[in-house]
GROMACS .gro file of C-alpha atoms in nm:
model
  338
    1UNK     CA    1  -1.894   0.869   0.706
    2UNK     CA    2  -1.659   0.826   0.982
    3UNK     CA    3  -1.325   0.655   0.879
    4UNK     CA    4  -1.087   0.501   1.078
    5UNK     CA    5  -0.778   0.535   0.838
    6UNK     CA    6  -0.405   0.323   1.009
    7UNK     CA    7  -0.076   0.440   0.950
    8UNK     CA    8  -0.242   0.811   0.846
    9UNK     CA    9   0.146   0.932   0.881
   10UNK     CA   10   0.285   0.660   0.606
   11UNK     CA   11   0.217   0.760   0.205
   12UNK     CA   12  -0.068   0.598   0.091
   13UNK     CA   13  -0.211   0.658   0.467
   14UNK     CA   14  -0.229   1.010   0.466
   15UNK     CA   15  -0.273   1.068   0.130
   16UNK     CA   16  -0.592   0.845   0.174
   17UNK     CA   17  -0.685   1.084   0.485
   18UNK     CA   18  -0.654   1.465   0.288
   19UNK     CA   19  -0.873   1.302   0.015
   20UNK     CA   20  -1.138   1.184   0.239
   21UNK     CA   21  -1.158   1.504   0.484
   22UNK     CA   22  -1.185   1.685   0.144
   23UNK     CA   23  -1.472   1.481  -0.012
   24UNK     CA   24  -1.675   1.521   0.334
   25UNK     CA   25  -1.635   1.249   0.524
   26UNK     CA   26  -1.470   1.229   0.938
   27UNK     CA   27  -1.119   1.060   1.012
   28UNK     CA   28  -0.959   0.950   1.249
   29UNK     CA   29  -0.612   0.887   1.174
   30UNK     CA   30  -0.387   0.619   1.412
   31UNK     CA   31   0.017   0.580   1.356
   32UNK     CA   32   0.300   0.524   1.581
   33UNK     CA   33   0.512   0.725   1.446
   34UNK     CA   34   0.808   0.455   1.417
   35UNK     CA   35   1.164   0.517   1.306
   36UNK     CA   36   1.177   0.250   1.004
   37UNK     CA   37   1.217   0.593   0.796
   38UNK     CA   38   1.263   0.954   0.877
   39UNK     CA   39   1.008   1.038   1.108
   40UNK     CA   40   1.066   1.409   1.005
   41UNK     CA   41   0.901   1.296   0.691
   42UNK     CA   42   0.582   1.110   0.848
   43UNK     CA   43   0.528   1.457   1.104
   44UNK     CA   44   0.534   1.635   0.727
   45UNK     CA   45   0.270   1.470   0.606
   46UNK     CA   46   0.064   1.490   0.886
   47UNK     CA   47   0.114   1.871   0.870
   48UNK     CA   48   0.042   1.863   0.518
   49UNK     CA   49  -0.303   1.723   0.617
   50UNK     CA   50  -0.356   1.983   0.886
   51UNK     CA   51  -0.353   2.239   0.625
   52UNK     CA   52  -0.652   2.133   0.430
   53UNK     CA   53  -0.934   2.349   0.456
   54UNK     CA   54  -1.110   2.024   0.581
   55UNK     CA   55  -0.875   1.955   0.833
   56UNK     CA   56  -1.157   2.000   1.154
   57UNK     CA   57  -1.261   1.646   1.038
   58UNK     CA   58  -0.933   1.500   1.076
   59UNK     CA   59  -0.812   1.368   1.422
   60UNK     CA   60  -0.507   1.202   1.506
   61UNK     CA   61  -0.347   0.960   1.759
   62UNK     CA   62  -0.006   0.864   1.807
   63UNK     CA   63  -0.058   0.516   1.880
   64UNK     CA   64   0.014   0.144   1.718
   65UNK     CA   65  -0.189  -0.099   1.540
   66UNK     CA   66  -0.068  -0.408   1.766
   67UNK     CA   67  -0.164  -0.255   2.132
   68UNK     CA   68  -0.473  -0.455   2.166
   69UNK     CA   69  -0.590  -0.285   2.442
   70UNK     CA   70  -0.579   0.074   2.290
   71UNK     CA   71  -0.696  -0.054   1.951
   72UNK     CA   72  -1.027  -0.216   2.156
   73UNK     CA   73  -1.055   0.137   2.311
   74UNK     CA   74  -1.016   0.346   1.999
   75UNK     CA   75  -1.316   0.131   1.820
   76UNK     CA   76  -1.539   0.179   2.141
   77UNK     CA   77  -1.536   0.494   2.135
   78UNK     CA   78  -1.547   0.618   1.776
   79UNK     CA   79  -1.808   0.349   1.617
   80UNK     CA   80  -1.660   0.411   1.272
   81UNK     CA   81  -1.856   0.348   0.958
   82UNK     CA   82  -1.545   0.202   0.770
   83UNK     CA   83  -1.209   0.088   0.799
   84UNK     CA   84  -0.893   0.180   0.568
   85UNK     CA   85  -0.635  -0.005   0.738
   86UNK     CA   86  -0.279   0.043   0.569
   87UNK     CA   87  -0.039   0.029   0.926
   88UNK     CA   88   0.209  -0.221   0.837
   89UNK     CA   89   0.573  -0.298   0.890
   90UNK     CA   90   0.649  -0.274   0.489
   91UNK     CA   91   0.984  -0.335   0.319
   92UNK     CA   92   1.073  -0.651   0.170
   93UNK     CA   93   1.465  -0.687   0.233
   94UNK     CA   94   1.373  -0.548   0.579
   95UNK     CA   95   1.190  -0.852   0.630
   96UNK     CA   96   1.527  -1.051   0.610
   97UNK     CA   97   1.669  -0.867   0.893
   98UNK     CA   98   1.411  -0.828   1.143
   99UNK     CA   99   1.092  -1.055   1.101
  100UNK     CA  100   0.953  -0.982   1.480
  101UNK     CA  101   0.846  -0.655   1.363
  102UNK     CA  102   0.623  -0.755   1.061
  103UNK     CA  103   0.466  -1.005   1.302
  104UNK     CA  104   0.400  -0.742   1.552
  105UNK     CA  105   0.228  -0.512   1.331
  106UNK     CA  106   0.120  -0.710   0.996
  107UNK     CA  107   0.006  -1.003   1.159
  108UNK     CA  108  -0.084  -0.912   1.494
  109UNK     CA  109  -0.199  -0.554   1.466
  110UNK     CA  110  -0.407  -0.685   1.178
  111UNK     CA  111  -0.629  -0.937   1.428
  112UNK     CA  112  -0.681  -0.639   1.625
  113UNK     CA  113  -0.815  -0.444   1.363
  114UNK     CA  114  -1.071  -0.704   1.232
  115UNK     CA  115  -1.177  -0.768   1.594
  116UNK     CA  116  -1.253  -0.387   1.662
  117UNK     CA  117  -1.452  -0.435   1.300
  118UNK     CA  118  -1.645  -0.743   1.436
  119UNK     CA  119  -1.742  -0.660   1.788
  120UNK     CA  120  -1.829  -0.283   1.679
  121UNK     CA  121  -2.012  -0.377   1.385
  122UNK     CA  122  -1.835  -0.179   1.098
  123UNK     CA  123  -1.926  -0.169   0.737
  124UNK     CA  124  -1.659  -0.248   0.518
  125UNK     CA  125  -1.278  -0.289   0.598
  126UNK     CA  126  -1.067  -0.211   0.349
  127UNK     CA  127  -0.688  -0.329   0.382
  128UNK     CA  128  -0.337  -0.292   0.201
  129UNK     CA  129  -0.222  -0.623   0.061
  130UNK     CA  130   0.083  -0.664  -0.185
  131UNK     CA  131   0.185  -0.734  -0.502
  132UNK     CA  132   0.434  -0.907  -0.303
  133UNK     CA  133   0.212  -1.192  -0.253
  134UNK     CA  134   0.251  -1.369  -0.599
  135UNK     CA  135   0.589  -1.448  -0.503
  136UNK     CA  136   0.760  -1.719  -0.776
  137UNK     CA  137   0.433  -1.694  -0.980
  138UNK     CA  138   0.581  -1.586  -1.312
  139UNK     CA  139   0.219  -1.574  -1.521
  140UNK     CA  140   0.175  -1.234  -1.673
  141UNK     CA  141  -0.022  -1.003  -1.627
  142UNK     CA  142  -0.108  -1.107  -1.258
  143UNK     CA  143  -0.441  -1.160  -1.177
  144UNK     CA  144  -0.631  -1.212  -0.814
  145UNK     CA  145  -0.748  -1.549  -0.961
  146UNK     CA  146  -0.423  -1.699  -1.003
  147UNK     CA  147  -0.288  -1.893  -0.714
  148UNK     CA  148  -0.035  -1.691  -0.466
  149UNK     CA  149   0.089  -2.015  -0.255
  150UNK     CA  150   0.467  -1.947  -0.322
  151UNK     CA  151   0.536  -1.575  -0.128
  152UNK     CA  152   0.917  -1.534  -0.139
  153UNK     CA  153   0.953  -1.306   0.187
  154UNK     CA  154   0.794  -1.274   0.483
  155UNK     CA  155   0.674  -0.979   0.394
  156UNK     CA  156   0.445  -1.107   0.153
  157UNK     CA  157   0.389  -1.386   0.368
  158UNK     CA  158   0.260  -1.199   0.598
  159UNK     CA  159   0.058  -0.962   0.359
  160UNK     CA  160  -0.138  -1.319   0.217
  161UNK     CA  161  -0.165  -1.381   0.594
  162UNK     CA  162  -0.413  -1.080   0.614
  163UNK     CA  163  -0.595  -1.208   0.326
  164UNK     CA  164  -0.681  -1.543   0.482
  165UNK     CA  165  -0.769  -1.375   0.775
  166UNK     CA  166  -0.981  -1.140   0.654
  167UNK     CA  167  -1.140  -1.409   0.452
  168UNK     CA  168  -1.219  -1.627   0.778
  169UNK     CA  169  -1.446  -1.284   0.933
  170UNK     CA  170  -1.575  -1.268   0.635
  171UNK     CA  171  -1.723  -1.608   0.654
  172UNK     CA  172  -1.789  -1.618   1.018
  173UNK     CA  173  -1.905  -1.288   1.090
  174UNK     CA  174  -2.035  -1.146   0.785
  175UNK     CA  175  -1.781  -0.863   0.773
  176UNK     CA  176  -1.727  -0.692   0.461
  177UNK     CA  177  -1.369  -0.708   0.406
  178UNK     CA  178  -1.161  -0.577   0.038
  179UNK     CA  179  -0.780  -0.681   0.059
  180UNK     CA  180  -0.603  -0.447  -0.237
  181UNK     CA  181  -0.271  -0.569  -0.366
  182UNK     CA  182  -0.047  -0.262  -0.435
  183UNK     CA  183   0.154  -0.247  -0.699
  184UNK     CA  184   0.480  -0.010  -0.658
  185UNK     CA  185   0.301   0.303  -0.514
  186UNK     CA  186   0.501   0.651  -0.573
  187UNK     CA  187   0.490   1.021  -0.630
  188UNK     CA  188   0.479   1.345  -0.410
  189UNK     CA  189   0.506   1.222   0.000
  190UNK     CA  190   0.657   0.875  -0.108
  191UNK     CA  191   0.870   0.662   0.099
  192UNK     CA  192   1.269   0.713   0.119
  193UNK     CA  193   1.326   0.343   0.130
  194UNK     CA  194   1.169   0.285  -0.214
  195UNK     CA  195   1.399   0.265  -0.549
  196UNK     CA  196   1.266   0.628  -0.699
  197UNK     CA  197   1.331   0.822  -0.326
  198UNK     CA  198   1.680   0.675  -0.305
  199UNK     CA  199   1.793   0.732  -0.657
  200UNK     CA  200   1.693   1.071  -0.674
  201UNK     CA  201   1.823   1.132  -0.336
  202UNK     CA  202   2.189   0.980  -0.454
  203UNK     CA  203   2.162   1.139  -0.804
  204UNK     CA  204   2.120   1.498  -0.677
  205UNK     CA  205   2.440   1.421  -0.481
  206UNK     CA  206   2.664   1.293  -0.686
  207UNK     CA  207   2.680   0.939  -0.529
  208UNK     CA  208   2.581   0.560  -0.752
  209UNK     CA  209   2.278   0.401  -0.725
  210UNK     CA  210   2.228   0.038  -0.699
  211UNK     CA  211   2.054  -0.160  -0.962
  212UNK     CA  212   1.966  -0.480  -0.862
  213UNK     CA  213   1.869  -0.708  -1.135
  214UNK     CA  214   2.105  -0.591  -1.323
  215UNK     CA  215   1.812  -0.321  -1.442
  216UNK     CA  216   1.651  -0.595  -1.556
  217UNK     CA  217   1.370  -0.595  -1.344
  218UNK     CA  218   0.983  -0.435  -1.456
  219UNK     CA  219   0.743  -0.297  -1.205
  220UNK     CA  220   0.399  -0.128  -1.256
  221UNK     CA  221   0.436   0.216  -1.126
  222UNK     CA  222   0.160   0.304  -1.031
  223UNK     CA  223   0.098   0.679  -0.854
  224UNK     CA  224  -0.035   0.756  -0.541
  225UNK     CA  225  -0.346   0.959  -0.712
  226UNK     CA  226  -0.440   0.684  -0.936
  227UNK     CA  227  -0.411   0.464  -0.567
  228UNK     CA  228  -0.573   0.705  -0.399
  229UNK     CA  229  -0.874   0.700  -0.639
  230UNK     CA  230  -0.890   0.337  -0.623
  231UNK     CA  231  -0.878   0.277  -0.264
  232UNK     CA  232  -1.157   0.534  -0.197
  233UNK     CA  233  -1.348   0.368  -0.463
  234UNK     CA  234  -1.319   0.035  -0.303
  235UNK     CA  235  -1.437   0.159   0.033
  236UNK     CA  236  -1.741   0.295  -0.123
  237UNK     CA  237  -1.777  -0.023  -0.288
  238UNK     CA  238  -1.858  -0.267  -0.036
  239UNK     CA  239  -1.800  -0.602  -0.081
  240UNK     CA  240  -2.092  -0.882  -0.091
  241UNK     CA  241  -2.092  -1.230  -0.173
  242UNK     CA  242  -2.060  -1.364  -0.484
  243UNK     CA  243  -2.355  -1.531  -0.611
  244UNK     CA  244  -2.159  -1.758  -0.849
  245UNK     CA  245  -1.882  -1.884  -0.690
  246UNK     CA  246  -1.839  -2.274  -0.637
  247UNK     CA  247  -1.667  -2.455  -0.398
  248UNK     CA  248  -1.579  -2.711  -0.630
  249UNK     CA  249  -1.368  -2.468  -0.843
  250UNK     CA  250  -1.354  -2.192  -0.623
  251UNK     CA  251  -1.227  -1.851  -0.741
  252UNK     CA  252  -0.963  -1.727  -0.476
  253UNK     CA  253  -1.075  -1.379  -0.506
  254UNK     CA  254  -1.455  -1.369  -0.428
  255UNK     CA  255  -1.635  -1.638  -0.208
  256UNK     CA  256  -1.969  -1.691  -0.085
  257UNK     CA  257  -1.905  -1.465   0.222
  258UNK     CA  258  -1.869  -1.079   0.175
  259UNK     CA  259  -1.524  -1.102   0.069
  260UNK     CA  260  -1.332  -0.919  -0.226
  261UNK     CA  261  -0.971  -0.884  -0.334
  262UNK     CA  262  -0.776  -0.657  -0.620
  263UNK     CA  263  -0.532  -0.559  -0.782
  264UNK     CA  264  -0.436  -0.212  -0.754
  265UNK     CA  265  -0.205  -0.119  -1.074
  266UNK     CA  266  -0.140   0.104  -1.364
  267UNK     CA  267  -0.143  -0.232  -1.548
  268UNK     CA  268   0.168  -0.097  -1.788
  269UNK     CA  269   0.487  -0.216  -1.637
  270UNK     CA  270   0.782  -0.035  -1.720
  271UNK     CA  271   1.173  -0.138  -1.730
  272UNK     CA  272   1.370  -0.053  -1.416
  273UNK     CA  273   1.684   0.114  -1.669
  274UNK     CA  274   1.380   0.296  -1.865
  275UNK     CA  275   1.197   0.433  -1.498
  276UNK     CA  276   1.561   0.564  -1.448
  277UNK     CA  277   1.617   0.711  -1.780
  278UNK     CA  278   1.282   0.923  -1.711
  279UNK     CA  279   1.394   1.036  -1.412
  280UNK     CA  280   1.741   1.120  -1.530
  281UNK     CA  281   1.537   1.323  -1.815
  282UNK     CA  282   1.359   1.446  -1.492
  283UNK     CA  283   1.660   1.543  -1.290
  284UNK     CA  284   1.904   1.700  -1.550
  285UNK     CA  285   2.163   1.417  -1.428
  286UNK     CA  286   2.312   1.104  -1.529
  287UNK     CA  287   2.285   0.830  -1.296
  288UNK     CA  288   2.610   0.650  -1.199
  289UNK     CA  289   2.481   0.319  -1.183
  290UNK     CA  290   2.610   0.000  -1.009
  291UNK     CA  291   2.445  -0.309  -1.173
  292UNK     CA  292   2.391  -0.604  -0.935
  293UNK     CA  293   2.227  -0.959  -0.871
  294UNK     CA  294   1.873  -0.928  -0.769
  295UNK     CA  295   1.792  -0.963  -0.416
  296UNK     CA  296   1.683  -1.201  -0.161
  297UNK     CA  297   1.278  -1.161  -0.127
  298UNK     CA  298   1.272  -0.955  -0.473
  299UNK     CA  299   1.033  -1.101  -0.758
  300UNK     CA  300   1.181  -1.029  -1.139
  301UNK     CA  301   0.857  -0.855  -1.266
  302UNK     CA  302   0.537  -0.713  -1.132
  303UNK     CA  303   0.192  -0.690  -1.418
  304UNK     CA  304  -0.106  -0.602  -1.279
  305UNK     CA  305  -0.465  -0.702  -1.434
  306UNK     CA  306  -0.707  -0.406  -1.258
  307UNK     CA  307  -0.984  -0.572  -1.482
  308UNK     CA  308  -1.179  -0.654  -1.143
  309UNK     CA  309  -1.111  -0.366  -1.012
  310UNK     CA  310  -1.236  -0.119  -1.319
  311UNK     CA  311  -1.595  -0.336  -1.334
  312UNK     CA  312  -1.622  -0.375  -0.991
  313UNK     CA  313  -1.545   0.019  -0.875
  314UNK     CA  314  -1.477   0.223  -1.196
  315UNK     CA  315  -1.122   0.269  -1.114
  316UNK     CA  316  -0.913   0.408  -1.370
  317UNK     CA  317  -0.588   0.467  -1.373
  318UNK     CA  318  -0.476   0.847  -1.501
  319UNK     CA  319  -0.096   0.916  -1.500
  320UNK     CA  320   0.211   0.808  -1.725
  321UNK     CA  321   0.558   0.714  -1.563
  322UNK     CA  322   0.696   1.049  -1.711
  323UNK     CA  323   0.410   1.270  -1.570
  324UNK     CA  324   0.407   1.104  -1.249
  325UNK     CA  325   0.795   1.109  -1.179
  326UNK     CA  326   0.859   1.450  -1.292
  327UNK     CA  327   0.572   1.513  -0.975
  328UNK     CA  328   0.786   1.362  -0.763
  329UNK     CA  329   1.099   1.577  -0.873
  330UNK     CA  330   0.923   1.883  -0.813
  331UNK     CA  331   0.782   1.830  -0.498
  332UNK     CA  332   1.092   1.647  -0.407
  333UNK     CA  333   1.336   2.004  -0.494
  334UNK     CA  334   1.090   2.209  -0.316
  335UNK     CA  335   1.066   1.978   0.044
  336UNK     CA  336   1.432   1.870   0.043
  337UNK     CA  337   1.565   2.311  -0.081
  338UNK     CA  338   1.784   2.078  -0.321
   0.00000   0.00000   0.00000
């Protein structure tokens, strides 16, 4: 197939784009490149991809998601067979201090891409949602039929934005559309703004990390092969309606039109003080830790149910917390010579 994969220089992006080129299939690979993190990082990646055996199906452009005109351009010319679209302004306390950028790109660059999907006739879009988007909902484990009304940043406002959207092609254009809802993505290539990048970053020298929550917080980890695997899944999974849903008691996650949405997890959520134990274990140090309030935007807890997901696609998540961070360690030493 021939994939148009967004933001192929962010973690899950280009991660998605080496496994792809390696299975078979063509990519092209958009990102602008922007300076929300070290950009020396995202041109890394991109390398990394470039060295696959595979990497004569990989093509990429420099370019962003919320251009309209260049994004209409792009999809005339390529006629791709699918859509992974994971551009997006992410962060959730970045939200706070500059919402005209997750407008930009999560809300407008996302019309763009599902109008180069309607008027070029693609098969299936698949798209990065959020965790995010349960917001104040505090029933565990969370599950795509539960309602996610209450978002408690723009961020995930904007992320539950894409799913109504995507929802409304779906109905009116018969576009086959899968929003996944990420849960806490990391491992090798991951993102310096996220808790595990920063602590080991301020570990290694000597510095205290902040603990918001007062550690009392529990995420699902869940690492970037086991989202890898599921993504890919997903896009060879393409959505169709669902023969029993009922407008009277509608499930949120299905509907009559060609229209899916998941939960991506490792569905085993794990104390923020025991993630950080494991990668003290990891490191050979002993975090210095400030313990603080939780954060504007943050949610307590994150639980995902991948039920759906594993009938729907198979997926099945592989790799503990203590596997999965020590990954990150090494690659981290050997990128960062630290």
């Amino acid at each position: 197939m021939k994939i148009l994969v967004t933001g192929a220089a962010g973690f899950i992006g280009a991660a998605v784009s080496k496994y792809l080129i390696e299975r078979g299939d063509v990519v092209v690979g958009v990102d602008n490149i922007n300076d929300y993190y070290d950009t020396n990082l995202k041109r890394a990646r991109l390398d990394n991809i470039q060295g696959s055996p595979a990497s004569d199906s990989f093509t990429f452009i420099q370019m962003g998601v919320e251009d309209r005109d260049k994004m209409s351009a792009l999809f005339a010319e390529h006629l791709f067979d699918g859509v992974v679209h994971l551009a997006a302004q992410a962060g959730v306390r970045y939200s706070l201090e500059n919402p005209n950028a997750y407008v930009d790109s999560n809300i407008v660059g996302f019309v763009n891409v599902l109008e180069g999907c309607r008027h070029h006739k693609v098969g299936h879009l698949v798209y990065a949602s959020s965790s995010s988007v349960y917001g104040a909902n505090e029933t565990m484990p969370f599950s795509e039929k539960h309602n996610v009304d209450h978002q408690v940043s723009l961020y995930a406002a904007s992320k539950k934005a894409n799913e109504l959207m995507a929802h409304t092609y779906s109905h009116l254009y018969n576009l086959p559309t899968t929003g996944l809802r990420f849960f806490t993505v990391y491992g090798p290539w991951g993102r310096p703004d996220m808790a595990l990048f920063k602590f080991t970053k301020a570990m290694l020298e000597g510095k205290t990390i902040e603990v918001y929550n007062y550690g009392n917080h529990r995420r699902d980890f869940t690492y970037i092969d086991d989202i890898v695997e599921g993504v890919v899944r997903s896009l060879d999974t393409i959505a169709t309606p669902d023969e029993d849903w009922n407008g009277s008691s509608p499930n949120p996650s299905t509907s009559n039109a060609p229209y899916r949405v998941f939960n991506i997890g490792a569905q085993t959520p794990v104390h923020l003080l025991t993630f950080i134990e494991t990668l003290e274990s990891a490191l050979g140090v002993t975090a210095n830790k400030a313990l603080l309030p939780i954060q504007p935007g943050d949610v307590p807890d994150t639980y995902a149910d991948v039920s759906a997901l594993v009938s729907s696609t198979g997926y099945a998540p592989k790799t503990d917390v203590i596997t999965g961070v020590n990954a990150f360690v090494k690659w981290y030493r050997e990128f960062y010579q630290v």
